JSON list of C-alpha atoms and ligand atoms in Angstrom, two decimals:
[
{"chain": "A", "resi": 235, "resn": "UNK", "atom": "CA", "xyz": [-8.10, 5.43, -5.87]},
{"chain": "A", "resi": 236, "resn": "UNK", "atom": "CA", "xyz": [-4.74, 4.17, -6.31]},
{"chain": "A", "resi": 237, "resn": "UNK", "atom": "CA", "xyz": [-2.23, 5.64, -3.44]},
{"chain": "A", "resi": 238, "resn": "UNK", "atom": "CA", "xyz": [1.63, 5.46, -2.86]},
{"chain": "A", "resi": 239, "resn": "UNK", "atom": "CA", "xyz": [3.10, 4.96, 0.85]},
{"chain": "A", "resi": 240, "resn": "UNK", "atom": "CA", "xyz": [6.30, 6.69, 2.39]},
{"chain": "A", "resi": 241, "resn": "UNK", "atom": "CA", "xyz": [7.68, 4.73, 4.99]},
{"chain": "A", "resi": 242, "resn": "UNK", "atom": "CA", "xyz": [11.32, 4.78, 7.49]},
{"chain": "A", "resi": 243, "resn": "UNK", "atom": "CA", "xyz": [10.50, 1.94, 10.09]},
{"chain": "A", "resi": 244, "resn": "UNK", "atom": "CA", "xyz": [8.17, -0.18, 11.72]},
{"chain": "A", "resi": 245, "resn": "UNK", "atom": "CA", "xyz": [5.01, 0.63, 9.77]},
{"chain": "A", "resi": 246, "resn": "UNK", "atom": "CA", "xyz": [2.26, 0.03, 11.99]},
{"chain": "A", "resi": 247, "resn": "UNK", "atom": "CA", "xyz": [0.59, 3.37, 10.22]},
{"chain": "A", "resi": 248, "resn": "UNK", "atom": "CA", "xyz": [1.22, 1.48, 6.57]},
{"chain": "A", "resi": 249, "resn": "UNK", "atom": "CA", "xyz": [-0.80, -1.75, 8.26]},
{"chain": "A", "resi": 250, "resn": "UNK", "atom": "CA", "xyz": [-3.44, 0.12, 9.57]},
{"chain": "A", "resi": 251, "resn": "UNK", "atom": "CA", "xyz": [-4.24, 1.71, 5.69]},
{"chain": "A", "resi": 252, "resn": "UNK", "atom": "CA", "xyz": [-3.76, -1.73, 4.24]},
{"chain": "A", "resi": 253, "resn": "UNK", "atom": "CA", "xyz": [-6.61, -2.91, 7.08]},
{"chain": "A", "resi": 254, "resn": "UNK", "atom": "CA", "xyz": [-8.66, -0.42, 6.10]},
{"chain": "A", "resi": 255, "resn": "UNK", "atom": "CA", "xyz": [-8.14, -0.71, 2.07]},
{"chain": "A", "resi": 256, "resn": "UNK", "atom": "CA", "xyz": [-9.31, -4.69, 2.71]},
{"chain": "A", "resi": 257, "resn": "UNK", "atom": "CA", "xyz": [-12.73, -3.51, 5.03]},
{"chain": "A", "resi": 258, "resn": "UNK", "atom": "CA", "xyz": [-13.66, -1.30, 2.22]},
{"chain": "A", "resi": 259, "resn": "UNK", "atom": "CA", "xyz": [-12.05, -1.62, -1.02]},
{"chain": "A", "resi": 260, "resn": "UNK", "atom": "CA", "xyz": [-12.19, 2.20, -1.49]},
{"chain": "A", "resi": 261, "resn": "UNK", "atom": "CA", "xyz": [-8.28, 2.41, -1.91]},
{"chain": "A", "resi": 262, "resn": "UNK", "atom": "CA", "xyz": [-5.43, 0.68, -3.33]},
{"chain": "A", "resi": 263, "resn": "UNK", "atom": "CA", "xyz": [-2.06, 1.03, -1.63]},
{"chain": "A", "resi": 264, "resn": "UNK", "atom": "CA", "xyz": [0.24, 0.08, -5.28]},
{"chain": "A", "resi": 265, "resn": "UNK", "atom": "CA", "xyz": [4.08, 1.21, -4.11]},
{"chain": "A", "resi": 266, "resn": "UNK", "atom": "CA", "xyz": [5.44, 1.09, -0.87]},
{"chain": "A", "resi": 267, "resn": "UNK", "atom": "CA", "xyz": [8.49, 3.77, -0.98]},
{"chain": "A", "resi": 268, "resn": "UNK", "atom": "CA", "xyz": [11.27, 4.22, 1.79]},
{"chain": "A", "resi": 269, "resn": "UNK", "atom": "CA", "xyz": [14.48, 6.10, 2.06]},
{"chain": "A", "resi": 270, "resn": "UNK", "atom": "CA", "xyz": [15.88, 2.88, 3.34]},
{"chain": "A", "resi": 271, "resn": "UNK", "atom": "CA", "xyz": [17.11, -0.37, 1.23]},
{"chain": "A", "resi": 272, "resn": "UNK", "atom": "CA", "xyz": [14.97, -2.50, 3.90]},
{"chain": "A", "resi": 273, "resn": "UNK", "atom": "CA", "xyz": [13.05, -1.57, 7.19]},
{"chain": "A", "resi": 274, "resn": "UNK", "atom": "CA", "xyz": [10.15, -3.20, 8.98]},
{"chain": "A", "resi": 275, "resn": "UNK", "atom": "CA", "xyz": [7.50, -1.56, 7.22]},
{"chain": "A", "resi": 276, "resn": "UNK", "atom": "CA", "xyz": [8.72, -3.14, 3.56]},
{"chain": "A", "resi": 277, "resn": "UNK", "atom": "CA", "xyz": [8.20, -6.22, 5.46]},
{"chain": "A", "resi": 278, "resn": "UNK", "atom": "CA", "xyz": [4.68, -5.78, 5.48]},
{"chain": "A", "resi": 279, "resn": "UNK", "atom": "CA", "xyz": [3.99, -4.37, 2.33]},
{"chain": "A", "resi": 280, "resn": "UNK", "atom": "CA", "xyz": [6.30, -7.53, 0.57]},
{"chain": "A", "resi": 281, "resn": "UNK", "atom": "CA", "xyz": [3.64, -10.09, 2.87]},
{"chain": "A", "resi": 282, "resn": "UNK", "atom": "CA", "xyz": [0.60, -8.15, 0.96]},
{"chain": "A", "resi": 283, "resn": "UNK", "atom": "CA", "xyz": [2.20, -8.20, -2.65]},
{"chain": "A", "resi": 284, "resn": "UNK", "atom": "CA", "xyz": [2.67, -4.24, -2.52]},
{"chain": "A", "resi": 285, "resn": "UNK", "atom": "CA", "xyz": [6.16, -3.15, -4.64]},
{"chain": "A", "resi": 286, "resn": "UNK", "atom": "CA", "xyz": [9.04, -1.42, -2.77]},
{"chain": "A", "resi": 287, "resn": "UNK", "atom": "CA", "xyz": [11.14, 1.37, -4.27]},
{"chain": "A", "resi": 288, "resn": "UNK", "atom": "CA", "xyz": [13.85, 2.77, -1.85]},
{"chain": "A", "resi": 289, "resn": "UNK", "atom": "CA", "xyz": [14.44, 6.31, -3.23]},
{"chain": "A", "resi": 290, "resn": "UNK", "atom": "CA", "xyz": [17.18, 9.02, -2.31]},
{"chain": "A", "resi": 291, "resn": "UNK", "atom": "CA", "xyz": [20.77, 9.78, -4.04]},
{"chain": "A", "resi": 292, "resn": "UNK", "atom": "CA", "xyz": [22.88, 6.93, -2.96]},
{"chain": "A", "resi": 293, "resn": "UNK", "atom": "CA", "xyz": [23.71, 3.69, -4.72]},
{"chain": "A", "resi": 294, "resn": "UNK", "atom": "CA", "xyz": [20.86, 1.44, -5.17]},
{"chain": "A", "resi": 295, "resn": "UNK", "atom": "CA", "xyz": [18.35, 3.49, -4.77]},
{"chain": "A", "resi": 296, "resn": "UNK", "atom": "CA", "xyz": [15.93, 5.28, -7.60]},
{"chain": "A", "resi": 297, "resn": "UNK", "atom": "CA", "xyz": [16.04, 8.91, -8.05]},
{"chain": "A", "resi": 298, "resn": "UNK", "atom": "CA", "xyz": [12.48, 11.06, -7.23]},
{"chain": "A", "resi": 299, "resn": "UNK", "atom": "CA", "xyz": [11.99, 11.97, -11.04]},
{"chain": "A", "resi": 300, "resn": "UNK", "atom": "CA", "xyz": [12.56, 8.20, -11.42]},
{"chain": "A", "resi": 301, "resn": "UNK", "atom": "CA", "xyz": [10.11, 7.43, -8.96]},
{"chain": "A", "resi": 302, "resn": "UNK", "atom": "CA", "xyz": [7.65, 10.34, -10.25]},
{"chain": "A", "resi": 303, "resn": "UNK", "atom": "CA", "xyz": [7.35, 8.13, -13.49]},
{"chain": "A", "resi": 304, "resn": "UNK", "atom": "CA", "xyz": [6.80, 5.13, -12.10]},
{"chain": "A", "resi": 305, "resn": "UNK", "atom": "CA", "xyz": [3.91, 6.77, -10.40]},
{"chain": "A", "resi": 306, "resn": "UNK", "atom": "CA", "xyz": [2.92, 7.74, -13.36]},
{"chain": "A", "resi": 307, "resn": "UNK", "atom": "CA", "xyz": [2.60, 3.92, -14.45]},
{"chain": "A", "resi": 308, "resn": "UNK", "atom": "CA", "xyz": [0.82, 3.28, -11.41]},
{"chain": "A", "resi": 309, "resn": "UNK", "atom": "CA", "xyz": [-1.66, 6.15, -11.76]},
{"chain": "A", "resi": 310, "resn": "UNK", "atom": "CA", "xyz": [-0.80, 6.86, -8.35]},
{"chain": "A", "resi": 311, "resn": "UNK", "atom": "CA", "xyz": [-3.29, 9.35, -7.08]},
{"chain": "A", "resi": 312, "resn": "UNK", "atom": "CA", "xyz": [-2.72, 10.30, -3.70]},
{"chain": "A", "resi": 313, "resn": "UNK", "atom": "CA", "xyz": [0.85, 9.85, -2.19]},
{"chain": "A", "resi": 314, "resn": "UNK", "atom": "CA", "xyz": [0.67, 9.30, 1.81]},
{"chain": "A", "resi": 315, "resn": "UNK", "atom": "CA", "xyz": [3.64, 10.07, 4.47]},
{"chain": "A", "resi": 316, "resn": "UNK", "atom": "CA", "xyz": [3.05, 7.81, 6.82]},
{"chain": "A", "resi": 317, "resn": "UNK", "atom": "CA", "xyz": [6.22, 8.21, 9.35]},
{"chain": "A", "resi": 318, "resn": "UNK", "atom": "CA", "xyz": [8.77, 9.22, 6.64]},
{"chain": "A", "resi": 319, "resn": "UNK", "atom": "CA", "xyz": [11.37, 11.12, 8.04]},
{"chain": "A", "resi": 320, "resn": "UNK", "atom": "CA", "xyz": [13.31, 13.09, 5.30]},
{"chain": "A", "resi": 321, "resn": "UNK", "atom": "CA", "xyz": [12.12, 15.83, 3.62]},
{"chain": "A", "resi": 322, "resn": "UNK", "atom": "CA", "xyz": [10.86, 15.73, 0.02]},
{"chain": "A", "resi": 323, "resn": "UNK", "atom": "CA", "xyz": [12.60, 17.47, -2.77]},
{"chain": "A", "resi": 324, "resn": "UNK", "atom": "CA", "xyz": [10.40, 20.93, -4.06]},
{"chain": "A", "resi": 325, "resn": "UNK", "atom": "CA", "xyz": [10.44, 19.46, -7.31]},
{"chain": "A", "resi": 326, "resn": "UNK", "atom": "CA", "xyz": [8.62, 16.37, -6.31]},
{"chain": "A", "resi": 327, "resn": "UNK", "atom": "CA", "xyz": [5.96, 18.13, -4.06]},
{"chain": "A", "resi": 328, "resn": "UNK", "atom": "CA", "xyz": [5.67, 20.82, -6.65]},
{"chain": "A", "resi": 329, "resn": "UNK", "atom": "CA", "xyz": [4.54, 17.94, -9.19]},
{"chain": "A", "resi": 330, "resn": "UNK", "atom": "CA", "xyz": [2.08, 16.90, -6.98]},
{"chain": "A", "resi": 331, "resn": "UNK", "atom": "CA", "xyz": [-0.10, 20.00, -5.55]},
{"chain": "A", "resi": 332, "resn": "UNK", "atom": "CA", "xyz": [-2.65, 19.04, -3.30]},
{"chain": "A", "resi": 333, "resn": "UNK", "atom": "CA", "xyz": [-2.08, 15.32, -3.43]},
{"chain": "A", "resi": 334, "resn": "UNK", "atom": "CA", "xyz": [0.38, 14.43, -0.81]},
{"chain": "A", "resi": 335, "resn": "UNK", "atom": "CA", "xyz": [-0.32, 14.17, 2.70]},
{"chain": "A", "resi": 336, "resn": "UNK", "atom": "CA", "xyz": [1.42, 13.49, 6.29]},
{"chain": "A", "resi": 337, "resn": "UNK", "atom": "CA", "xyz": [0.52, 12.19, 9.20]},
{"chain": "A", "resi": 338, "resn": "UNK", "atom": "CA", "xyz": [2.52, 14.14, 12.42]},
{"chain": "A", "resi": 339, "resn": "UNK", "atom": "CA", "xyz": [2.19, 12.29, 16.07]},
{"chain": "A", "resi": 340, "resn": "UNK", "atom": "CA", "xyz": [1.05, 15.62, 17.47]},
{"chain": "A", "resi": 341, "resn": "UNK", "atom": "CA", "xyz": [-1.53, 18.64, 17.33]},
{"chain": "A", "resi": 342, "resn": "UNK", "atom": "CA", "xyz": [0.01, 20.99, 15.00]},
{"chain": "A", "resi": 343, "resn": "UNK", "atom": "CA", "xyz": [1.12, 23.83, 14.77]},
{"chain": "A", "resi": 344, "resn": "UNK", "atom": "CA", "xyz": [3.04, 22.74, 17.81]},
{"chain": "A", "resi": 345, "resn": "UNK", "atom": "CA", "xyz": [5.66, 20.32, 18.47]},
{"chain": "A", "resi": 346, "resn": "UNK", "atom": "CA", "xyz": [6.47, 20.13, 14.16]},
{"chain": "A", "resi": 347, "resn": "UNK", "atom": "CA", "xyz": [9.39, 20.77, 12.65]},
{"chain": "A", "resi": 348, "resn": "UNK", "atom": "CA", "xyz": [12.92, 19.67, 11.57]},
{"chain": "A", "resi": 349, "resn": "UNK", "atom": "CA", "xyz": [14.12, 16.99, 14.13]},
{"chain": "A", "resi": 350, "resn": "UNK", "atom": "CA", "xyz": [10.57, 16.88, 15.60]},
{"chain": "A", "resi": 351, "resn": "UNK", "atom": "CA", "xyz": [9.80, 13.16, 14.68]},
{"chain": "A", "resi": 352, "resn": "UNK", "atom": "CA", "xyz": [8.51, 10.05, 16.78]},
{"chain": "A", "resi": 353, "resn": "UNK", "atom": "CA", "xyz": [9.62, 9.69, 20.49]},
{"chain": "A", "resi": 354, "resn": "UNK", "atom": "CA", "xyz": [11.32, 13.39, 19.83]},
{"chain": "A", "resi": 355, "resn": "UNK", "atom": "CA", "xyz": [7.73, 14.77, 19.55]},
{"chain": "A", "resi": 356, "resn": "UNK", "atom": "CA", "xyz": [6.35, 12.72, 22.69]},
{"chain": "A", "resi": 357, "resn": "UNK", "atom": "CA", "xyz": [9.23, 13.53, 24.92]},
{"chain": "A", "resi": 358, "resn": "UNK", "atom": "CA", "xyz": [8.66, 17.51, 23.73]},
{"chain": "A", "resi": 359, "resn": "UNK", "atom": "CA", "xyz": [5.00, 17.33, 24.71]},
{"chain": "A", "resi": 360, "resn": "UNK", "atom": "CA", "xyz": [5.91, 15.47, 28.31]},
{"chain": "A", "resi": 361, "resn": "UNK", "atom": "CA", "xyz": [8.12, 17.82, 29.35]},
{"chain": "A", "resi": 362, "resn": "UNK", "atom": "CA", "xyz": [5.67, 20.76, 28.25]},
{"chain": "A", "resi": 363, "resn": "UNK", "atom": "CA", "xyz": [3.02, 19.46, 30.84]},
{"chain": "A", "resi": 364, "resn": "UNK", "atom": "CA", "xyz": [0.42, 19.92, 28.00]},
{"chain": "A", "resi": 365, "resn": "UNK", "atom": "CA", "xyz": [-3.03, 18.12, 29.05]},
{"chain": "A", "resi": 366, "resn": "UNK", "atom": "CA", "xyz": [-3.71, 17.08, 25.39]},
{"chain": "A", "resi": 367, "resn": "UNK", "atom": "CA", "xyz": [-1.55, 15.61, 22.32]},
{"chain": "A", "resi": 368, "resn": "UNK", "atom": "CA", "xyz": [-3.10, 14.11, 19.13]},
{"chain": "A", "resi": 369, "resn": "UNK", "atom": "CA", "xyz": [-2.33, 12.96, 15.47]},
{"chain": "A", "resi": 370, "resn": "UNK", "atom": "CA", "xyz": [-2.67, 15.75, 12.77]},
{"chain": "A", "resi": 371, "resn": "UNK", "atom": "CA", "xyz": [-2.85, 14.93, 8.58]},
{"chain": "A", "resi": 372, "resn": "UNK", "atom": "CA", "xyz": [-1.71, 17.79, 6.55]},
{"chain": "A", "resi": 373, "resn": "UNK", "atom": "CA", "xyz": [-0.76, 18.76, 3.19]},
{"chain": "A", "resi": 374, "resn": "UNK", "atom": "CA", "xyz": [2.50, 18.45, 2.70]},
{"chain": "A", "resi": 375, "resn": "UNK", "atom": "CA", "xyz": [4.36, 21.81, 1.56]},
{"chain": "A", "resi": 376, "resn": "UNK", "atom": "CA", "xyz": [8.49, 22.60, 0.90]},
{"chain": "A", "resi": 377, "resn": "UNK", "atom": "CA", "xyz": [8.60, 22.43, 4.57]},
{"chain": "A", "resi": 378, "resn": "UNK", "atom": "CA", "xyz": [8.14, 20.23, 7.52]},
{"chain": "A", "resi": 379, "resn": "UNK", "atom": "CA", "xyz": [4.88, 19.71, 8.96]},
{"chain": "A", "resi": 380, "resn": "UNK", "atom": "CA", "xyz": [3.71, 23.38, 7.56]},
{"chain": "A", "resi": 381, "resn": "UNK", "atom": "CA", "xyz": [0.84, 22.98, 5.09]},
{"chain": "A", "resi": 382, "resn": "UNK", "atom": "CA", "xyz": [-2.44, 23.24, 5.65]},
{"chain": "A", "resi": 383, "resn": "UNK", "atom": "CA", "xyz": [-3.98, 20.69, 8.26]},
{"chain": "A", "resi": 384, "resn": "UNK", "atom": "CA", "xyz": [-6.86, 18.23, 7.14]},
{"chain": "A", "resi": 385, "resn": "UNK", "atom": "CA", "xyz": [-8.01, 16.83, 10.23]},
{"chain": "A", "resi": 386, "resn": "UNK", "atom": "CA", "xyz": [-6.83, 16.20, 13.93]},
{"chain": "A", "resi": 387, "resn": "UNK", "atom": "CA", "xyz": [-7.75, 14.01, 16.69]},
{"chain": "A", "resi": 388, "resn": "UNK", "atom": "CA", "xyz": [-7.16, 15.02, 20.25]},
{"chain": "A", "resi": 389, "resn": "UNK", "atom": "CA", "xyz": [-5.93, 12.66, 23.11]},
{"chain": "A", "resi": 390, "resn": "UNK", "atom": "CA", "xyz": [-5.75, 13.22, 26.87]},
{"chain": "A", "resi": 391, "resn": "UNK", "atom": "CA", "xyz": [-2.87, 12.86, 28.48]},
{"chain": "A", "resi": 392, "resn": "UNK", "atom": "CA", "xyz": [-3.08, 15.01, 32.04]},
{"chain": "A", "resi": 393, "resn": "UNK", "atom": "CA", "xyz": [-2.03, 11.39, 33.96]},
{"chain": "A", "resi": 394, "resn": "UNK", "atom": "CA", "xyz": [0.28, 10.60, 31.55]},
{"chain": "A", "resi": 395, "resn": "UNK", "atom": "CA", "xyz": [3.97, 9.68, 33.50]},
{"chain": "A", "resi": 396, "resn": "UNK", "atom": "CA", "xyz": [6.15, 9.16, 30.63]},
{"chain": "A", "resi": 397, "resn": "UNK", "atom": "CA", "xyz": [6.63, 9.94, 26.55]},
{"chain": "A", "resi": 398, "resn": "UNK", "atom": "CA", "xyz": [6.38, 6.26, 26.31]},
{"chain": "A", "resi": 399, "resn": "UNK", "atom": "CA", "xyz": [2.36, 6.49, 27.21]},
{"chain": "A", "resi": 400, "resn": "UNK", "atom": "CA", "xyz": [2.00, 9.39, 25.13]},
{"chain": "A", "resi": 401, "resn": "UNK", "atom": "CA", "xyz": [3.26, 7.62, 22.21]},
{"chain": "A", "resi": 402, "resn": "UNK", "atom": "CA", "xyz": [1.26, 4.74, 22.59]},
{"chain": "A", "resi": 403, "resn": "UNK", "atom": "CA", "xyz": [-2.19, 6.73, 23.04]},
{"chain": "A", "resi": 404, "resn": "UNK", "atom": "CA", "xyz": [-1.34, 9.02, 19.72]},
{"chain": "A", "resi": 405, "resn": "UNK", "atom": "CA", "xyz": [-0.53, 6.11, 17.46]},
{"chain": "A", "resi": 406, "resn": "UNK", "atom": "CA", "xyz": [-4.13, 4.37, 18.33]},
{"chain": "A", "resi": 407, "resn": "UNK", "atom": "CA", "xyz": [-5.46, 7.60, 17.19]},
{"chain": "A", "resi": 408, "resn": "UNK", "atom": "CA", "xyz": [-3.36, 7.66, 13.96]},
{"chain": "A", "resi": 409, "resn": "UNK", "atom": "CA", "xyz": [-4.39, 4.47, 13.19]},
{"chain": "A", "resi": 410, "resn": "UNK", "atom": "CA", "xyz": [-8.27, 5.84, 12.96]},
{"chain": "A", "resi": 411, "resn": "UNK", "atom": "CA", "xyz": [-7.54, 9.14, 11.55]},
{"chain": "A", "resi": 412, "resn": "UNK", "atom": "CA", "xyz": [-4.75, 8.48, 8.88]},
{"chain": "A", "resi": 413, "resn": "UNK", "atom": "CA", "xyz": [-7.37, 5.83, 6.81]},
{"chain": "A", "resi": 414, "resn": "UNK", "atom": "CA", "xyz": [-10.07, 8.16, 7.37]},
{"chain": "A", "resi": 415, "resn": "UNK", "atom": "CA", "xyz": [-8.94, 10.89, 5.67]},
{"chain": "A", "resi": 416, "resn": "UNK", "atom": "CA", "xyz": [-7.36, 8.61, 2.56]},
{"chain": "A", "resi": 417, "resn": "UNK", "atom": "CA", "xyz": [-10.93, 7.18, 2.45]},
{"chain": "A", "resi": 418, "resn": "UNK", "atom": "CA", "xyz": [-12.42, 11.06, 2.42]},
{"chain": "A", "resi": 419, "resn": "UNK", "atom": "CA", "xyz": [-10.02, 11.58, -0.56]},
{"chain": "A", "resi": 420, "resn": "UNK", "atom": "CA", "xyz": [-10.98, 8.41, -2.15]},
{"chain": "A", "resi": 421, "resn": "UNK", "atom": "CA", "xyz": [-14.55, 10.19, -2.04]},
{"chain": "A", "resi": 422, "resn": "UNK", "atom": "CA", "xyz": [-13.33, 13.47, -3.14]},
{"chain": "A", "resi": 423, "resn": "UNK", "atom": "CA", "xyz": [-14.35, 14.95, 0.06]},
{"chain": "A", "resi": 424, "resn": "UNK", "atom": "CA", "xyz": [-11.00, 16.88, 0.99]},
{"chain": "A", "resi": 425, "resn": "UNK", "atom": "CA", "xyz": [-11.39, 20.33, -0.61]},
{"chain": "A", "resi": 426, "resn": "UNK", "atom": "CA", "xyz": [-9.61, 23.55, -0.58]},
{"chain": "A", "resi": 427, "resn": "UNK", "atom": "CA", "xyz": [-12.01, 26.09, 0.35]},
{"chain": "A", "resi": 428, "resn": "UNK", "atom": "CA", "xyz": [-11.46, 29.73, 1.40]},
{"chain": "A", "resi": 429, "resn": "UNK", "atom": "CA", "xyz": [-7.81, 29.09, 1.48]},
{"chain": "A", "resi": 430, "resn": "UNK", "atom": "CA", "xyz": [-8.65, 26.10, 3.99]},
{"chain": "A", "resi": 431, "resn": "UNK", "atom": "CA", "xyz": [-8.60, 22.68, 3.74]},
{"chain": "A", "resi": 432, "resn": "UNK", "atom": "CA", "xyz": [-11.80, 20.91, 4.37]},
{"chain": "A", "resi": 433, "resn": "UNK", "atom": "CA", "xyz": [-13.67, 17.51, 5.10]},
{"chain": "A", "resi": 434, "resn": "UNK", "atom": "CA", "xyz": [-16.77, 17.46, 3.78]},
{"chain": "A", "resi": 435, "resn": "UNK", "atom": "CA", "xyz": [-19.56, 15.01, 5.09]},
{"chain": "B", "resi": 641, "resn": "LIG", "atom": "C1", "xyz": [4.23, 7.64, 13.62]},
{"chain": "B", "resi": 641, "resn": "LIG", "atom": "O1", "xyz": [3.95, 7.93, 14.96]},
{"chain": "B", "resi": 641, "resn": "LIG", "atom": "C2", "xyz": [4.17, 8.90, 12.78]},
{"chain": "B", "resi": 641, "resn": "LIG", "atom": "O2", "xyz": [3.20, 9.81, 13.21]},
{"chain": "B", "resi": 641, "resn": "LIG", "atom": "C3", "xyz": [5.55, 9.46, 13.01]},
{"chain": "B", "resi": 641, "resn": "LIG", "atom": "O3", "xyz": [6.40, 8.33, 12.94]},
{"chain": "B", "resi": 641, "resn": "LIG", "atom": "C4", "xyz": [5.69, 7.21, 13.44]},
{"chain": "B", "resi": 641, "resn": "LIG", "atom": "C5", "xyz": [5.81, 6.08, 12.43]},
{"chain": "B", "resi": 641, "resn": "LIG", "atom": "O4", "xyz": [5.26, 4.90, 12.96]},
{"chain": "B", "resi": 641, "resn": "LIG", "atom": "N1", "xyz": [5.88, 10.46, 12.04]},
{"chain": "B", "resi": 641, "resn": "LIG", "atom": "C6", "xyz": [6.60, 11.52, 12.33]},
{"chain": "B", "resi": 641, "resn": "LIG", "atom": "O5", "xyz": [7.08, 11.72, 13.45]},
{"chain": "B", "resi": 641, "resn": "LIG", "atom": "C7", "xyz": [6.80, 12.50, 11.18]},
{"chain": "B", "resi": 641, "resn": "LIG", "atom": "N2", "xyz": [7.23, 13.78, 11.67]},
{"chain": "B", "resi": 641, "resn": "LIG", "atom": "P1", "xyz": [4.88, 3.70, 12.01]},
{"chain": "B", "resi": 641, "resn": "LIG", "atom": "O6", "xyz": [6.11, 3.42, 11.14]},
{"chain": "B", "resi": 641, "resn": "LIG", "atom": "O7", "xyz": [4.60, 2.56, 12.97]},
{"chain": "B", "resi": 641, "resn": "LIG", "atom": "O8", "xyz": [3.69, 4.10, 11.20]}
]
């Protein structure tokens, strides 16, 4: 299965998918995509061969229709957010139903929404006093971190004493979950059932 990545920054999520695409060969990661010109993450996928395409409005950078038909040449299958921060066009999403996915760095639905990205999320969750956080994947809808969740992995945190910590516990959790679930798809083991979205065996 052939699968585009969405990336803003460092990219440890993007690494972690290209770790798991070499232990099993059931994926292909063939376009890295950012709304920057260059950011950490591009860095990685230029060391494994992988082609950037920064997309957005401004100079320099490809439009999403532009960026849809590359896909297209790529027979990109699944498209995977993996800590991209702006929000996709409807047109985009609505060309792709059921085939793009998120990862958010906490147990949805709480702590989502506009602004509610990276060390925004942890420092909302510390200063709840909530005993657990955890990575969620979801469908991605028209808005943020709204569609229907695929699969979540809890964390304790009840001795946390800073964001920092939670941070650092989520993301080793995202980096188990987020390839899991690509590797489910890659299977054709992510179904919408009953209105739900499912993991089958
Ligand atoms: C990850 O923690 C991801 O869950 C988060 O950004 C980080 C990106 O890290 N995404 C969001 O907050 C989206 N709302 P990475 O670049 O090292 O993968």
């Amino acid at each position: 299965m052939n699968i585009a990545v969405f990336v803003s920054g460092r990219g440890s999520n993007l690494q972690a998918i290209i770790n798991s695409q070499i232990e099993q060969s059931k994926f292909e990661v063939k376009a890295v995509v950012s709304d920057k010109i260059s950011c950490p993450a591009f860095e990685i996928a230029v060391k494994n061969s992988i082609p950037t395409f920064s997309v957005g409005g401004k100079e320099g950078f490809i439009g999403y229709s532009e960026l849809a038909e590359k896909f297209d040449k790529l027979k990109i299958e699944l498209i995977v957010l993996a800590g991209f921060l702006k929000l996709i066009p409807d047109s985009f999403v609505n060309k792709y139903p059921f085939k793009i996915i998120n990862i958010h760095p906490a147990l949805l639905p709480s702590f989502g929404g506009h602004g509610m990205y990276g060390i925004n999320v942890h420092k909302a969750v510390f200063e709840s006093s909530a005993k657990v956080s955890g990575a969620t994947v979801h469908f991605v809808d028209l808005t943020y971190d709204t569609g229907r969740i695929i699969a979540q992995r809890c964390v304790d945190i009840s001795g946390v004493k800073s964001p920092e910590e939670i941070a650092e516990k989520v993301l080793n959790v995202e980096h188990e979950i987020l390839p899991y679930v690509i590797k489910k798809f890659a299977e054709n083991k992510v179904k919408i059932i009953d209105n739900r979205a499912v993991v089958l065996d």
